[in-house]
Coordinates of C-alpha atoms and ligand atoms in Angstrom, one line a residue:
X1 CA 124.8 70.3 104.2
X2 CA 126.6 68.4 106.9
X3 CA 125.7 70.2 110.1
X4 CA 122.2 69.3 111.4
X5 CA 119.8 72.0 112.4
X6 CA 117.9 72.3 115.6
X7 CA 115.0 73.6 113.6
X8 CA 114.3 74.1 109.9
X9 CA 111.7 76.5 108.8
X10 CA 110.3 76.1 105.3
X11 CA 108.9 79.3 103.7
X12 CA 110.3 82.8 104.1
X13 CA 107.1 84.8 104.2
X14 CA 106.3 86.9 107.2
X15 CA 105.3 83.9 109.2
X16 CA 108.4 81.8 108.4
X17 CA 110.7 84.7 109.2
X18 CA 109.0 85.7 112.4
X19 CA 108.9 82.0 113.6
X20 CA 112.6 81.5 112.7
X21 CA 113.6 84.5 114.7
X22 CA 111.5 83.4 117.7
X23 CA 113.0 79.9 117.5
X24 CA 116.5 81.2 117.5
X25 CA 115.9 82.5 121.1
X26 CA 115.5 78.9 122.3
X27 CA 117.4 76.8 119.8
X28 CA 121.0 77.1 118.7
X29 CA 120.9 76.4 115.0
X30 CA 117.9 77.5 113.0
X31 CA 117.8 77.3 109.2
X32 CA 115.2 79.0 107.0
X33 CA 114.6 77.8 103.4
X34 CA 112.8 80.0 100.9
X35 CA 112.0 79.2 97.3
X36 CA 111.9 82.7 95.9
X37 CA 115.1 84.8 95.5
X38 CA 113.9 87.1 98.2
X39 CA 111.9 86.9 101.4
X40 CA 108.3 88.1 101.7
X41 CA 107.6 88.0 98.0
X42 CA 104.4 85.9 97.9
X43 CA 101.2 86.3 100.0
X44 CA 103.1 88.5 102.5
X45 CA 103.5 91.0 99.7
X46 CA 100.4 90.4 97.6
X47 CA 97.5 91.2 99.9
X48 CA 95.3 94.2 101.0
X49 CA 98.0 95.4 103.4
X50 CA 95.4 95.8 106.1
X51 CA 96.5 95.6 109.7
X52 CA 93.2 94.1 110.9
X53 CA 91.7 95.9 113.9
X54 CA 88.6 93.7 113.9
X55 CA 86.1 95.7 112.0
X56 CA 86.3 93.3 109.1
X57 CA 84.9 90.3 111.0
X58 CA 81.5 91.2 112.4
X59 CA 80.4 87.6 111.8
X60 CA 83.4 86.0 113.6
X61 CA 83.6 87.5 117.1
X62 CA 86.6 85.4 118.0
X63 CA 88.6 86.6 115.0
X64 CA 87.6 90.2 115.6
X65 CA 88.5 90.0 119.3
X66 CA 92.0 88.6 118.6
X67 CA 92.5 91.2 115.8
X68 CA 91.8 93.9 118.4
X69 CA 94.6 92.6 120.7
X70 CA 97.0 91.7 118.0
X71 CA 96.7 95.0 116.1
X72 CA 98.1 96.7 119.2
X73 CA 101.0 94.3 119.4
X74 CA 101.7 94.5 115.7
X75 CA 101.7 98.3 115.5
X76 CA 103.9 98.6 118.6
X77 CA 106.4 96.0 117.4
X78 CA 106.5 96.9 113.7
X79 CA 105.9 100.6 114.0
X80 CA 108.2 101.5 111.1
X81 CA 106.2 99.3 108.7
X82 CA 102.8 100.7 109.8
X83 CA 101.2 103.4 107.6
X84 CA 98.8 105.6 109.5
X85 CA 98.6 108.4 107.0
X86 CA 95.0 107.9 105.9
X87 CA 91.5 108.0 107.2
X88 CA 89.8 104.6 107.3
X89 CA 86.1 104.5 106.4
X90 CA 83.8 101.5 106.8
X91 CA 80.5 102.0 104.9
X92 CA 77.5 99.7 105.4
X93 CA 75.5 99.0 102.2
X94 CA 71.7 99.4 102.4
X95 CA 71.0 96.2 100.5
X96 CA 72.8 92.9 100.5
X97 CA 74.8 93.5 103.7
X98 CA 74.9 90.8 106.3
X99 CA 75.2 93.5 109.0
X100 CA 73.1 96.5 109.7
X101 CA 74.5 99.8 111.1
X102 CA 73.0 99.2 114.5
X103 CA 74.6 95.8 114.7
X104 CA 77.9 97.1 113.5
X105 CA 77.8 99.9 116.2
X106 CA 77.0 97.4 119.0
X107 CA 79.7 95.0 117.7
X108 CA 82.3 97.8 117.8
X109 CA 81.2 99.0 121.2
X110 CA 81.5 95.5 122.6
X111 CA 85.0 95.1 121.3
X112 CA 86.1 98.6 122.2
X113 CA 86.8 99.3 118.5
X114 CA 87.1 103.1 117.9
X115 CA 84.2 104.2 115.8
X116 CA 82.7 107.6 114.9
X117 CA 80.5 109.0 112.2
X118 CA 82.4 110.0 109.2
X119 CA 82.8 113.7 108.5
X120 CA 80.2 115.3 106.2
X121 CA 82.8 115.7 103.4
X122 CA 83.6 111.9 103.6
X123 CA 80.0 110.9 103.8
X124 CA 79.2 113.0 100.7
X125 CA 81.5 110.8 98.7
X126 CA 79.0 107.9 99.0
X127 CA 75.7 107.5 97.2
X128 CA 73.1 107.6 100.1
X129 CA 70.7 105.5 98.0
X130 CA 73.1 102.6 98.3
X131 CA 75.0 103.3 101.5
X132 CA 73.2 103.4 104.9
X133 CA 76.0 104.6 107.1
X134 CA 79.6 105.6 106.9
X135 CA 82.0 105.3 109.9
X136 CA 85.5 106.5 110.6
X137 CA 87.5 103.7 112.1
X138 CA 91.0 103.1 113.3
X139 CA 92.7 100.8 110.8
X140 CA 96.2 101.0 109.4
X141 CA 98.1 99.5 106.5
X142 CA 101.5 97.8 106.5
X143 CA 104.4 98.2 104.1
X144 CA 105.6 94.8 103.0
X145 CA 108.9 96.2 101.8
X146 CA 109.7 97.7 105.2
X147 CA 108.6 94.5 106.8
X148 CA 111.0 92.5 104.6
X149 CA 113.9 94.8 105.5
X150 CA 113.1 94.5 109.2
X151 CA 112.7 90.7 109.1
X152 CA 116.0 90.3 107.1
X153 CA 117.8 92.3 109.7
X154 CA 116.3 90.3 112.6
X155 CA 117.2 87.0 110.9
X156 CA 120.8 88.2 110.4
X157 CA 121.1 89.5 114.0
X158 CA 119.7 86.3 115.5
X159 CA 122.1 84.1 113.5
X160 CA 119.4 82.2 111.5
X161 CA 121.0 80.6 108.4
X162 CA 118.8 81.8 105.5
X163 CA 118.8 80.0 102.2
X164 CA 116.9 81.6 99.4
X165 CA 116.2 80.3 95.9
X166 CA 115.9 76.8 97.3
X167 CA 112.7 74.6 97.1
X168 CA 112.0 72.0 99.7
X169 CA 111.0 68.8 97.9
X170 CA 110.2 66.4 100.7
X171 CA 110.7 65.5 104.4
X172 CA 111.2 62.1 105.9
X173 CA 111.8 61.1 109.5
X174 CA 114.5 58.5 110.3
X175 CA 114.7 56.0 113.1
X176 CA 117.0 58.6 114.8
X177 CA 113.9 60.9 115.1
X178 CA 115.6 63.4 113.0
X179 CA 113.8 64.9 110.0
X180 CA 115.6 64.8 106.7
X181 CA 114.7 67.7 104.5
X182 CA 115.5 67.4 100.8
X183 CA 115.7 70.6 98.8
X184 CA 116.8 71.8 95.4
X185 CA 118.8 75.0 95.1
X186 CA 121.2 76.7 92.7
X187 CA 123.9 74.1 93.4
X188 CA 121.6 71.1 92.9
X189 CA 119.9 68.9 95.4
X190 CA 121.0 68.7 99.0
X191 CA 119.6 67.5 102.4
X192 CA 119.5 69.0 105.9
X193 CA 118.7 67.1 109.0
X194 CA 116.7 68.8 111.8
X195 CA 115.2 68.1 115.1
X196 CA 112.1 70.2 114.4
X197 CA 110.6 71.3 111.1
X198 CA 108.1 74.2 110.7
X199 CA 106.2 74.3 107.4
X200 CA 105.0 77.8 106.8
X201 CA 104.4 77.6 103.0
X202 CA 100.8 79.0 103.2
X203 CA 99.2 77.9 99.9
X204 CA 101.7 75.0 99.6
X205 CA 101.0 73.6 103.0
X206 CA 99.9 70.3 101.5
X207 CA 102.4 70.2 98.7
X208 CA 105.5 69.0 100.4
X209 CA 105.8 65.2 100.6
X210 CA 105.7 64.1 104.2
X211 CA 104.1 67.3 105.6
X212 CA 100.5 67.2 104.5
X213 CA 97.9 68.5 106.9
X214 CA 95.2 66.4 105.3
X215 CA 92.7 66.6 102.6
X216 CA 89.7 69.0 102.5
X217 CA 91.2 71.3 105.0
X218 CA 92.4 74.1 102.7
X219 CA 90.3 76.4 100.6
X220 CA 92.3 78.2 97.8
X221 CA 91.3 81.2 95.7
X222 CA 93.2 82.5 92.8
X223 CA 92.9 86.2 93.6
X224 CA 93.5 89.5 91.8
X225 CA 94.6 92.6 93.6
X226 CA 94.4 95.7 91.3
X227 CA 97.0 98.4 92.0
X228 CA 95.5 101.7 91.1
X229 CA 96.0 105.4 91.2
X230 CA 93.1 107.1 93.0
X231 CA 91.5 110.4 92.3
X232 CA 92.5 113.3 94.6
X233 CA 89.3 113.2 96.6
X234 CA 90.0 109.7 97.9
X235 CA 93.8 109.9 98.1
X236 CA 93.9 110.2 101.9
X237 CA 91.3 107.4 102.4
X238 CA 91.0 103.7 102.9
X239 CA 87.5 102.4 102.1
X240 CA 85.7 99.2 102.9
X241 CA 82.0 98.6 102.0
X242 CA 80.5 96.0 104.3
X243 CA 79.5 93.1 104.6
X244 CA 78.9 91.1 101.5
X245 CA 79.7 91.3 97.8
X246 CA 81.3 94.7 97.9
X247 CA 84.8 96.2 97.6
X248 CA 87.8 97.8 99.4
X249 CA 90.2 100.5 98.3
X250 CA 93.2 100.4 100.6
X251 CA 96.6 102.1 100.6
X252 CA 99.2 99.7 99.3
X253 CA 102.3 101.4 100.8
X254 CA 104.9 99.0 99.3
X255 CA 104.0 100.3 95.8
X256 CA 102.8 103.8 96.6
X257 CA 99.4 102.9 95.1
X258 CA 95.9 101.9 96.4
X259 CA 94.7 98.4 96.0
X260 CA 91.2 97.8 94.6
X261 CA 89.7 94.4 95.6
X262 CA 86.1 93.2 95.3
X263 CA 84.5 90.3 97.2
X264 CA 82.8 89.1 94.0
X265 CA 85.6 89.7 91.4
X266 CA 88.9 89.4 93.2
X267 CA 88.6 85.6 93.5
X268 CA 88.9 84.2 90.0
X269 CA 88.7 80.6 91.0
X270 CA 87.9 78.9 94.3
X271 CA 88.6 75.3 95.1
X272 CA 89.0 72.9 98.1
X273 CA 92.1 70.8 98.0
X274 CA 90.8 67.3 98.5
X275 CA 93.4 65.2 96.8
X276 CA 96.5 65.4 94.7
X277 CA 94.3 65.3 91.7
X278 CA 92.9 68.8 92.5
X279 CA 94.7 71.7 90.9
X280 CA 97.8 72.6 92.9
X281 CA 98.3 76.2 94.0
X282 CA 101.6 76.3 92.2
X283 CA 100.1 75.0 89.0
X284 CA 97.2 77.5 89.2
X285 CA 99.4 80.5 89.7
X286 CA 101.9 79.5 87.1
X287 CA 99.4 78.5 84.3
X288 CA 96.4 80.8 84.9
X289 CA 96.9 84.4 83.8
X290 CA 93.3 85.5 83.7
X291 CA 92.2 88.7 82.1
X292 CA 92.0 91.5 84.6
X293 CA 88.6 92.2 86.2
X294 CA 89.5 95.8 87.0
X295 CA 86.8 97.3 84.9
X296 CA 84.1 95.1 86.6
X297 CA 85.4 96.1 90.0
X298 CA 85.5 99.8 89.2
X299 CA 82.1 99.7 87.5
X300 CA 80.5 98.3 90.7
X301 CA 82.6 100.4 93.1
X302 CA 81.6 103.7 91.4
X303 CA 77.9 103.0 92.0
X304 CA 78.6 103.3 95.7
X305 CA 81.3 106.0 95.4
X306 CA 80.9 108.0 92.2
X307 CA 84.5 109.5 92.6
X308 CA 85.9 106.0 92.0
X309 CA 85.1 106.4 88.4
X310 CA 88.4 108.2 88.4
X311 CA 90.4 105.1 89.5
X312 CA 93.3 104.3 87.1
X313 CA 94.5 100.8 86.7
X314 CA 98.3 100.5 87.2
X315 CA 98.7 96.7 87.2
X316 CA 97.3 93.6 88.9
X317 CA 99.0 91.2 91.3
X318 CA 97.7 87.6 91.3
X319 CA 98.2 85.4 94.3
X320 CA 96.7 82.3 95.9
X321 CA 94.7 83.1 99.0
X322 CA 94.4 80.1 101.3
X323 CA 92.1 79.7 104.3
X324 CA 90.8 76.8 106.3
X325 CA 87.7 75.4 104.7
X326 CA 85.8 75.7 107.9
X327 CA 86.2 79.5 108.0
X328 CA 84.2 80.0 104.8
X329 CA 81.0 79.9 107.0
X330 CA 81.7 83.1 109.1
X331 CA 84.8 84.5 107.2
X332 CA 86.9 84.1 110.4
X333 CA 90.6 83.6 110.3
X334 CA 91.6 81.0 112.8
X335 CA 95.1 79.6 112.7
X336 CA 96.0 76.0 111.9
X337 CA 98.7 74.4 113.9
X338 CA 99.1 70.8 113.0
X339 CA 101.8 68.5 114.4
X340 CA 102.6 65.4 112.4
X341 CA 105.4 62.9 112.3
X342 CA 106.3 60.2 114.9
X343 CA 106.7 62.6 117.8
X344 CA 104.9 65.7 116.5
X345 CA 108.0 67.5 115.5
X346 CA 106.9 68.2 112.0
X347 CA 104.6 71.2 112.3
X348 CA 102.5 72.9 109.7
X349 CA 101.2 76.4 110.3
X350 CA 98.6 78.5 108.5
X351 CA 98.4 82.0 109.8
X352 CA 95.4 83.4 108.0
X353 CA 96.3 87.0 108.5
X354 CA 99.5 88.9 109.3
X355 CA 98.7 89.8 113.0
X356 CA 97.9 86.2 113.9
X357 CA 101.7 85.7 114.2
X358 CA 101.4 86.6 117.9
X359 CA 98.9 83.7 118.6
X360 CA 101.2 81.3 116.8
X361 CA 104.3 82.4 118.7
X362 CA 102.3 81.9 122.0
X363 CA 101.4 78.4 120.9
X364 CA 105.0 77.6 120.1
X365 CA 106.2 78.9 123.5
X366 CA 103.5 76.7 125.2
X367 CA 104.5 73.7 123.2
X368 CA 108.2 74.2 124.0
X369 CA 107.4 74.6 127.7
X370 CA 105.4 71.4 127.8
X371 CA 108.2 69.6 125.9
X372 CA 110.8 70.9 128.3
X373 CA 112.7 72.8 125.5
X374 CA 112.3 76.0 127.5
X375 CA 111.9 76.1 131.3
Ligands
FAD401 C1 94.5 88.7 98.2 C2 94.9 88.6 99.6 C3 94.5 89.6 100.5 C4 94.9 89.5 101.8 N1 94.7 90.5 102.7 C5 95.2 90.5 103.9 C6 95.2 91.7 104.7 O1 94.7 92.8 104.3 N2 95.7 91.6 106.0 C7 96.2 90.4 106.5 O2 96.6 90.4 107.6 N3 96.3 89.3 105.7 C8 95.8 89.4 104.4 N4 96.0 88.3 103.6 C9 96.5 87.0 104.2 C10 98.0 87.2 104.4 O3 98.6 87.6 103.2 C11 98.6 85.8 104.7 O4 98.0 85.4 105.9 C12 100.1 85.9 105.0 O5 100.8 86.7 104.1 C13 100.7 84.5 105.0 O6 102.0 84.6 105.3 P1 102.9 83.4 105.1 O7 104.3 83.7 105.5 O8 102.3 82.2 105.8 O9 102.8 83.1 103.6 P2 103.7 83.6 102.3 O10 104.0 85.0 102.5 O11 103.0 83.1 101.1 O12 105.0 82.8 102.5 C14 105.1 81.4 102.2 C15 106.5 81.2 101.6 O13 106.7 79.8 101.4 C16 107.5 79.7 100.2 N5 107.4 78.3 99.7 C17 106.3 77.7 99.2 N6 106.6 76.4 99.0 C18 108.0 76.2 99.3 C19 108.9 75.2 99.2 N7 108.5 73.9 98.8 N8 110.2 75.3 99.6 C20 110.6 76.5 100.1 N9 109.7 77.6 100.2 C21 108.5 77.5 99.8 C22 106.9 80.7 99.3 O14 107.7 81.1 98.2 C23 106.5 81.9 100.2 O15 107.5 82.9 100.2 C24 95.6 88.3 102.3 C25 96.0 87.3 101.4 C26 95.6 87.5 100.0 C27 96.1 86.4 99.1

């Protein structure tokens, strides 16, 4: 491709799309390259679809506080993709939970997270021998299909050149300070030059030659999200049992199903990427098709909520979940924003969770201000 780009974004998940749209407000020619045939097909589709409000992070105050703020921004900006048509219950297990009900209440109070005792009917769904408290919370789900439609429209309207079905192979920086991005698409290999490169490939953040963010920073898990049909009594609910080796049942609006995930069984394999000899996320997802653990998840979940014996397994989605290794300690979801290359114009970004996009866009704005790209 002859014409150089002001910025090239690698990866058309939610982060890549939102960043490309934001960049197009400051730069005149923005290109987005996505390997799949369609945008938002990978982790931005295969997840728990939770718009985090903060409840999920009682051990990481910072992540909870930023979720509280970003949830408001996300639900306002992407209203059409937000599903509010369910009651969200957070239940605290009596045994094995890292938080007790009194702590959870104080934590929610401190962060101004709406919390009230669940209705009698909802409480009765849980086994009181195993569950200490059940709270009704304000948490919503997002529909990745609606989000894809919205991001596609925004990319079109903002004039971003979007290339799908093309894999970026490597990036080099020339003496001219331009980045030269090599990619393989339907028509063979080609190259685009760009002033700025933004790598938003999530699990593949270390996989593109010239853009590594360093060894031992990424923790990968091969995860299984079970899509299920739920019994009538839990159809209008989202359920999370806290805070340890428990489970969640969340609406998955993009498929009209509920997801079942379990802290113990959803991750099939966990590894830290230390060198190129470690398994690659691509290799893992392509080669490993583990047997489903749905029955294990259901067997455990029904102990806490007997009605979940009626869950029906529809299918499972497998995806790599990538977090910063440091966050394993408190389960927080900080963002990674790493500038590499001669003048820091090759930037790799790990979002952690969907609503973190706002923190990232703020960081990009600050960076552009200090570099004089925007006044
Ligand atoms: C099981 C699971 C549950 C989760 N639950 C939640 C949740 O409930 N709420 C929440 O907010 N977050 C959740 N997350 C995290 C969330 O899904 C991610 O933070 C988010 O989707 C990351 O978006 P992304 O755009 O960075 O990544 P992706 O959506 O994965 O996008 C990266 C894109 O890069 C493309 N790509 C990769 N390599 C190349 C290449 N060489 N060339 C071109 N393109 C390339 C991929 O095809 C992909 O489309 C969960 C994640 C998982 C896996």
